[in-house]
PDB file of C-alpha atoms in Angstrom:
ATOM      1  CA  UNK A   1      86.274 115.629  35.835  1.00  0.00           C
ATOM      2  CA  UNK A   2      86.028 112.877  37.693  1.00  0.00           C
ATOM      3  CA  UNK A   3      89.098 111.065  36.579  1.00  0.00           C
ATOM      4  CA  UNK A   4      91.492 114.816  38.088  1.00  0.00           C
ATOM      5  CA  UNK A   5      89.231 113.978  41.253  1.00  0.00           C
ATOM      6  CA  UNK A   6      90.503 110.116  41.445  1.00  0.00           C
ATOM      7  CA  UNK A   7      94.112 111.420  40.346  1.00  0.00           C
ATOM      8  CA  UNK A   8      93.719 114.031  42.955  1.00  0.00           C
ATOM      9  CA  UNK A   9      92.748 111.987  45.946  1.00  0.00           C
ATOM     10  CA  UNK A  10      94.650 110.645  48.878  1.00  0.00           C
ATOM     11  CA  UNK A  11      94.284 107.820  51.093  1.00  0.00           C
ATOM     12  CA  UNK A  12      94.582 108.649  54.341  1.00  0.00           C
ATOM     13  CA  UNK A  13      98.508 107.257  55.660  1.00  0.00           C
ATOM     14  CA  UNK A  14      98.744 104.253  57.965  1.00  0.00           C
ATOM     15  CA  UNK A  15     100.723 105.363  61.625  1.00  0.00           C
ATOM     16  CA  UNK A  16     103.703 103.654  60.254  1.00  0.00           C
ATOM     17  CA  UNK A  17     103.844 106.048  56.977  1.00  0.00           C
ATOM     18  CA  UNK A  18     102.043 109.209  58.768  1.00  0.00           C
ATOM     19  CA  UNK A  19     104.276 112.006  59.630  1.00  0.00           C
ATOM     20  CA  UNK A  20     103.826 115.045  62.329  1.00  0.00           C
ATOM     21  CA  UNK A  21     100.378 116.871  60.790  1.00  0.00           C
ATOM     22  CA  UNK A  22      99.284 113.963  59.098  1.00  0.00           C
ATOM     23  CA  UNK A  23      95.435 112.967  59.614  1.00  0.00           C
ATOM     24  CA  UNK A  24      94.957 109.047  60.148  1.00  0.00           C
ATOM     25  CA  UNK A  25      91.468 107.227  58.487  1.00  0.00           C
ATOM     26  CA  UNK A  26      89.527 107.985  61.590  1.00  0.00           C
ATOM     27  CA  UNK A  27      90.342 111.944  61.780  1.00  0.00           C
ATOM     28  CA  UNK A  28      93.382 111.625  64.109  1.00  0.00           C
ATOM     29  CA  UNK A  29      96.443 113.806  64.237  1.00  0.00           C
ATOM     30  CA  UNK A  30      99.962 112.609  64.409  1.00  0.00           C
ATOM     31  CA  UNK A  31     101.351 115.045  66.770  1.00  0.00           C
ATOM     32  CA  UNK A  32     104.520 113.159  67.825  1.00  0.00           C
ATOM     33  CA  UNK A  33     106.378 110.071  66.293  1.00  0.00           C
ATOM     34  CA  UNK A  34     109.495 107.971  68.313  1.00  0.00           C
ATOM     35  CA  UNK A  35     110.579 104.901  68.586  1.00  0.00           C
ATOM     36  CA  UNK A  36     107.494 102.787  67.647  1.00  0.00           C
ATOM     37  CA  UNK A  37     105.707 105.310  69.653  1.00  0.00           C
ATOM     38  CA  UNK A  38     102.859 107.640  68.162  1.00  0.00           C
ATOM     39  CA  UNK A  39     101.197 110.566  70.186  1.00  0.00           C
ATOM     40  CA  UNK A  40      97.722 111.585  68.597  1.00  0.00           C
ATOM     41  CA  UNK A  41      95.054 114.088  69.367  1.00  0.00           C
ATOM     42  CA  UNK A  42      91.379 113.477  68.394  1.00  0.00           C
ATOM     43  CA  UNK A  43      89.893 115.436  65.456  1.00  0.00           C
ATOM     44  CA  UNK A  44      88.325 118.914  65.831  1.00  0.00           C
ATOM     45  CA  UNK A  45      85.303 117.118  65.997  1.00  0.00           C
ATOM     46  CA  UNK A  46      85.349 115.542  69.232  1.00  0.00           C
ATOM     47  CA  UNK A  47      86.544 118.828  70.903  1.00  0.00           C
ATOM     48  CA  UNK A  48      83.454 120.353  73.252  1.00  0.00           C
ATOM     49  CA  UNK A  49      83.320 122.599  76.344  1.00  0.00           C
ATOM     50  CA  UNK A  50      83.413 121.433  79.225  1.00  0.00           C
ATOM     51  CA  UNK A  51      84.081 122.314  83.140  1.00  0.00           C
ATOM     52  CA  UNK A  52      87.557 121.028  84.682  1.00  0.00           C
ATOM     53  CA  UNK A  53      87.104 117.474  86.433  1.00  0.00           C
ATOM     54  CA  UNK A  54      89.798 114.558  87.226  1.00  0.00           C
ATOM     55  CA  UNK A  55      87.600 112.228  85.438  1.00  0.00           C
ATOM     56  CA  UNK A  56      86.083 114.200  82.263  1.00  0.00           C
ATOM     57  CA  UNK A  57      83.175 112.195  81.906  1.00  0.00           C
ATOM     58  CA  UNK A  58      81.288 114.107  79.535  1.00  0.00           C
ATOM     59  CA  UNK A  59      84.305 114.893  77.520  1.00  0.00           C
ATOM     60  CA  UNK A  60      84.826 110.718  77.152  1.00  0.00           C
ATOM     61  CA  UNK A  61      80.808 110.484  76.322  1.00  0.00           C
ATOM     62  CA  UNK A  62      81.318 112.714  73.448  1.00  0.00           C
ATOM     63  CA  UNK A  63      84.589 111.172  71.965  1.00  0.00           C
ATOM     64  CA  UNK A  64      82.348 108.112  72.276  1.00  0.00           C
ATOM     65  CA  UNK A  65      79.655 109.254  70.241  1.00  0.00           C
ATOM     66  CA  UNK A  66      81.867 109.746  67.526  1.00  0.00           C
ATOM     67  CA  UNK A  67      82.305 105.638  67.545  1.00  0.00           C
ATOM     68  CA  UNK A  68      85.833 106.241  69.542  1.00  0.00           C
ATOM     69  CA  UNK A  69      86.992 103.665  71.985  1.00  0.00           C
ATOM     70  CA  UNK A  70      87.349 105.961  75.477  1.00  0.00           C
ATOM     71  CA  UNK A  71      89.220 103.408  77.019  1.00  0.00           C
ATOM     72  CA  UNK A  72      92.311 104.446  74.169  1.00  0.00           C
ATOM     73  CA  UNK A  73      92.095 108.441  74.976  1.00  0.00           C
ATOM     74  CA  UNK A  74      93.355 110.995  77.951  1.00  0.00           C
ATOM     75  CA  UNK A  75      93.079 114.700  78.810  1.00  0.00           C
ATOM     76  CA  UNK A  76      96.834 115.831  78.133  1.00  0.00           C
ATOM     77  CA  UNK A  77      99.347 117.187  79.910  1.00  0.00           C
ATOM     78  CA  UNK A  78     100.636 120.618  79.725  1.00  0.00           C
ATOM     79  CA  UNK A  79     103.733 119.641  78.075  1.00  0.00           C
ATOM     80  CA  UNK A  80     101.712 117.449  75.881  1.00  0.00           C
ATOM     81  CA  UNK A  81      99.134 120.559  74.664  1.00  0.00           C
ATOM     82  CA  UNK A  82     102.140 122.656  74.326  1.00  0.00           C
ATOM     83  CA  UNK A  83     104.017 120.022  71.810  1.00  0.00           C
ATOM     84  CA  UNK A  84     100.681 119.734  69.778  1.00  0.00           C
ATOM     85  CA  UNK A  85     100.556 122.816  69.438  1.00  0.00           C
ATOM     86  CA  UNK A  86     104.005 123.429  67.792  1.00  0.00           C
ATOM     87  CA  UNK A  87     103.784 120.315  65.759  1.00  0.00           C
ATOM     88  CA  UNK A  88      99.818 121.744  64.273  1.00  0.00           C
ATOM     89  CA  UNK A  89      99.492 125.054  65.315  1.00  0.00           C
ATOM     90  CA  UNK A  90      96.160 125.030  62.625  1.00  0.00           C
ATOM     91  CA  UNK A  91      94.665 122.875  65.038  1.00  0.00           C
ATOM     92  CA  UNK A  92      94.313 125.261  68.033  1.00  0.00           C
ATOM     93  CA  UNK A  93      92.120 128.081  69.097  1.00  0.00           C
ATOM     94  CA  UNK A  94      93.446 130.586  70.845  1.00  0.00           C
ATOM     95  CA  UNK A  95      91.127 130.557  74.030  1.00  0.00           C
ATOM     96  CA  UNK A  96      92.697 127.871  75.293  1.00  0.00           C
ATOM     97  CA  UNK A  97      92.042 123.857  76.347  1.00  0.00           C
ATOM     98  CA  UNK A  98      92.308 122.434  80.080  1.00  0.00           C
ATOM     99  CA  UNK A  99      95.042 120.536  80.723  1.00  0.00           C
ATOM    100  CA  UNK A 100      95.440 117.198  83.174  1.00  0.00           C
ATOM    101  CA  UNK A 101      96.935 119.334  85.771  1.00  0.00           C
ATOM    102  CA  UNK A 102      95.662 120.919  88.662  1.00  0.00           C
ATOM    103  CA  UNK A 103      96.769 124.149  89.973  1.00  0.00           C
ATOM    104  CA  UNK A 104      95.320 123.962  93.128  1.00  0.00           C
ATOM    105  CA  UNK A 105      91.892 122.511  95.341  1.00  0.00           C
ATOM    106  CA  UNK A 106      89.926 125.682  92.956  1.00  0.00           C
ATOM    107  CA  UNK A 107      91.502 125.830  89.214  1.00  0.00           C
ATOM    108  CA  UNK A 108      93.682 123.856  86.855  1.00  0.00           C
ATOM    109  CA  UNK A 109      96.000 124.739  84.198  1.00  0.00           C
ATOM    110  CA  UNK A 110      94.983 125.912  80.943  1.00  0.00           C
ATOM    111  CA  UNK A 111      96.920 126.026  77.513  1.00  0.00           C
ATOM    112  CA  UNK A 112      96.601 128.207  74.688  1.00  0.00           C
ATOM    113  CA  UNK A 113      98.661 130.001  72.314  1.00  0.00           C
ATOM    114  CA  UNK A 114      99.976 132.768  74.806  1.00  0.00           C
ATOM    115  CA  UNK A 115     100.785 129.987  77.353  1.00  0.00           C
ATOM    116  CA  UNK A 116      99.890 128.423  80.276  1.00  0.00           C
ATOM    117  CA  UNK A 117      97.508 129.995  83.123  1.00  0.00           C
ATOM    118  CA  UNK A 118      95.558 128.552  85.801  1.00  0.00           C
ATOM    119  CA  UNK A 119      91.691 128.730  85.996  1.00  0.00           C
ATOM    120  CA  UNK A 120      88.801 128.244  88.049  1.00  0.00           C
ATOM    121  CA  UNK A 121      87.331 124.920  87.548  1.00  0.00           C
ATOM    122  CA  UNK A 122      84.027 125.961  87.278  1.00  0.00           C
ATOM    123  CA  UNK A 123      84.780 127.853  83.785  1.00  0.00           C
ATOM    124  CA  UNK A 124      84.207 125.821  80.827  1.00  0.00           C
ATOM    125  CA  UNK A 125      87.157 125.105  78.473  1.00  0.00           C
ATOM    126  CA  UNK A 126      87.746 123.100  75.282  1.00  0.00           C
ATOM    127  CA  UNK A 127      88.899 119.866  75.868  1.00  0.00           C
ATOM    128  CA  UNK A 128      90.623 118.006  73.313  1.00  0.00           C
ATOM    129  CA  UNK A 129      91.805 114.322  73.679  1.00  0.00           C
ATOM    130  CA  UNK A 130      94.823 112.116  73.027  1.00  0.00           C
ATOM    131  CA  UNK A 131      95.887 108.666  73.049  1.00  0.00           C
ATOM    132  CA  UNK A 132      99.279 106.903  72.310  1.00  0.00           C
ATOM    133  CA  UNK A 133      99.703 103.750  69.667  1.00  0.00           C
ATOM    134  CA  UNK A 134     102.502 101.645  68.829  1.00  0.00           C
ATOM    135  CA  UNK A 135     103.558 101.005  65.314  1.00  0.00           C
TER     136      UNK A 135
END
């Protein structure tokens, strides 16, 4: 009935009640909360495949498109992948996302559930954003 469906739904938490796995009103991900400091990753939405650059352009165009602000997002680090991947393992597939990092002049690191590896840039890779907020 539609009065279990009112009883049964949720708002969305604000960042300062959100914890660790928690989705935000526009599809984020708490993946990390301290002091005042929130790390987030972008919904499953925004997540495409694309080949390794420094700047990701196409990877910002499509976070973009979903009515994100680019300006707010980065490609993660390593370490950064790795925690979000703890914290909402759910989130993940196991192929693996490109990292920040370079390896060397011809591949950058990659991250997926076995670890990290390095690969050639010109492979295509998810790529899944973050950004950090206070609260």
């Amino acid at each position: 009935s539609l009065k279990e469906q009112l009883n049964n739904f949720k708002e969305s938490p604000t960042i300062e009640d959100a914890e660790i796995g928690d989705t935000l009103e526009d599809g984020s991900i708490v993946i990390k909360k301290s002091d005042g400091l929130a790390l987030l990753m972008a919904p499953a939405t925004t997540v495409d495949n694309h080949r390794w650059s420094k700047e990701f352009g196409d990877a910002f165009s499509d976070i973009e498109t979903k009515s994100f602000n680019r300006s707010q997002w980065f490609v993660p680090t390593t370490h950064q992948l790795q925690i979000a991947m703890k914290a909402v393992p759910d989130e993940f597939l196991s192929w693996g996302y490109w990292s920040s990092e370079e390896y060397c002049d011809m591949s950058s690191k990659v991250v997926s559930c076995f670890g990290i590896a390095s690969l050639y840039k010109e492979a295509y890779k998810s790529v899944r954003l973050f950004r950090c907020v206070t609260y």
